[in-house]
Short mmCIF file of the C-alpha atoms (twelve columns), coordinates in Angstrom:
data_MODEL
# 
_entry.id   MODEL 
# 
loop_
_atom_site.group_PDB 
_atom_site.id 
_atom_site.type_symbol 
_atom_site.label_atom_id 
_atom_site.label_alt_id 
_atom_site.label_comp_id 
_atom_site.label_asym_id 
_atom_site.label_seq_id 
_atom_site.Cartn_x 
_atom_site.Cartn_y 
_atom_site.Cartn_z 
_atom_site.pdbx_PDB_model_num 
ATOM 1  C CA . MET A 1  43.167 9.115   15.552  1 
ATOM 2  C CA . ASN A 2  43.236 5.417   16.414  1 
ATOM 3  C CA . LYS A 3  39.593 4.997   15.350  1 
ATOM 4  C CA . PHE A 4  40.424 6.652   12.026  1 
ATOM 5  C CA . ARG A 5  43.292 4.191   11.455  1 
ATOM 6  C CA . ASN A 6  41.048 1.257   12.285  1 
ATOM 7  C CA . LEU A 7  38.384 2.558   9.925   1 
ATOM 8  C CA . LEU A 8  40.949 2.958   7.149   1 
ATOM 9  C CA . ASP A 9  42.289 -0.539  7.738   1 
ATOM 10 C CA . HIS A 10 38.837 -2.063  7.475   1 
ATOM 11 C CA . LEU A 11 37.968 0.065   4.462   1 
ATOM 12 C CA . LEU A 12 41.110 -1.044  2.661   1 
ATOM 13 C CA . ILE A 13 40.436 -4.712  3.344   1 
ATOM 14 C CA . ILE A 14 36.808 -4.507  2.228   1 
ATOM 15 C CA . LEU A 15 37.500 -2.542  -0.943  1 
ATOM 16 C CA . SER A 16 40.473 -4.704  -1.877  1 
ATOM 17 C CA . LEU A 17 38.431 -7.873  -1.534  1 
ATOM 18 C CA . MET A 18 35.600 -6.299  -3.522  1 
ATOM 19 C CA . PHE A 19 37.924 -5.503  -6.396  1 
ATOM 20 C CA . LEU A 20 39.439 -8.972  -6.343  1 
ATOM 21 C CA . VAL A 21 35.929 -10.396 -6.672  1 
ATOM 22 C CA . PHE A 22 35.108 -7.902  -9.431  1 
ATOM 23 C CA . LEU A 23 38.214 -8.888  -11.372 1 
ATOM 24 C CA . ILE A 24 37.484 -12.594 -11.043 1 
ATOM 25 C CA . LEU A 25 33.856 -12.158 -12.051 1 
ATOM 26 C CA . ASP A 26 34.880 -9.959  -14.951 1 
ATOM 27 C CA . GLN A 27 37.155 -12.737 -16.230 1 
ATOM 28 C CA . PHE A 28 34.324 -15.270 -16.194 1 
ATOM 29 C CA . ASN A 29 31.633 -12.965 -17.560 1 
ATOM 30 C CA . PRO A 30 33.012 -9.871  -19.334 1 
ATOM 31 C CA . MET A 31 29.525 -8.820  -20.422 1 
ATOM 32 C CA . MET A 32 28.664 -7.888  -16.826 1 
ATOM 33 C CA . ASN A 33 31.258 -5.119  -17.097 1 
ATOM 34 C CA . PHE A 34 32.180 -4.993  -13.395 1 
ATOM 35 C CA . VAL A 35 35.528 -3.252  -13.807 1 
ATOM 36 C CA . GLN A 36 34.524 -0.609  -16.364 1 
ATOM 37 C CA . ASN A 37 31.394 0.383   -14.431 1 
ATOM 38 C CA . SER A 38 31.112 3.962   -13.124 1 
ATOM 39 C CA . ILE A 39 30.379 2.705   -9.601  1 
ATOM 40 C CA . SER A 40 33.526 0.584   -9.708  1 
ATOM 41 C CA . GLN A 41 35.555 3.580   -10.800 1 
ATOM 42 C CA . VAL A 42 34.313 5.587   -7.811  1 
ATOM 43 C CA . LEU A 43 35.082 2.677   -5.470  1 
ATOM 44 C CA . LEU A 44 38.542 2.382   -6.994  1 
ATOM 45 C CA . ALA A 45 39.138 6.082   -6.358  1 
ATOM 46 C CA . VAL A 46 38.054 5.618   -2.716  1 
ATOM 47 C CA . LEU A 47 40.375 2.614   -2.426  1 
ATOM 48 C CA . CYS A 48 43.309 4.608   -3.778  1 
ATOM 49 C CA . CYS A 49 42.644 7.606   -1.533  1 
ATOM 50 C CA . SER A 50 42.257 5.465   1.574   1 
ATOM 51 C CA . ALA A 51 45.455 3.548   0.746   1 
ATOM 52 C CA . ILE A 52 47.340 6.831   0.384   1 
ATOM 53 C CA . ALA A 53 45.892 8.143   3.659   1 
ATOM 54 C CA . ARG A 54 46.773 4.932   5.505   1 
ATOM 55 C CA . SER A 55 50.285 4.992   4.080   1 
ATOM 56 C CA . ILE A 56 50.772 8.570   5.237   1 
ATOM 57 C CA . LEU A 57 49.513 7.672   8.711   1 
ATOM 58 C CA . ALA A 58 51.875 4.713   8.890   1 
ATOM 59 C CA . TRP A 59 54.761 6.841   7.649   1 
ATOM 60 C CA . THR A 60 54.151 9.587   10.200  1 
ATOM 61 C CA . ARG A 61 53.913 6.989   12.960  1 
ATOM 62 C CA . LEU A 62 57.299 5.589   11.945  1 
ATOM 63 C CA . ALA A 63 58.803 9.076   11.745  1 
ATOM 64 C CA . SER A 64 57.819 9.981   15.290  1 
# 
């Protein structure tokens, strides 16, 4: 369970930084279409799911 939490933590950091870079690059060059890309949408879904999973794990740890 601890390895899963560590994996989620690292995944959240990596994906969050990726999307910050995508947003910045999209502001400078909107023709590259980083945010509206289908790959970005899948990565955003993974980011959301991993954030929800990590939140649930943190919540259950606080509850016990």
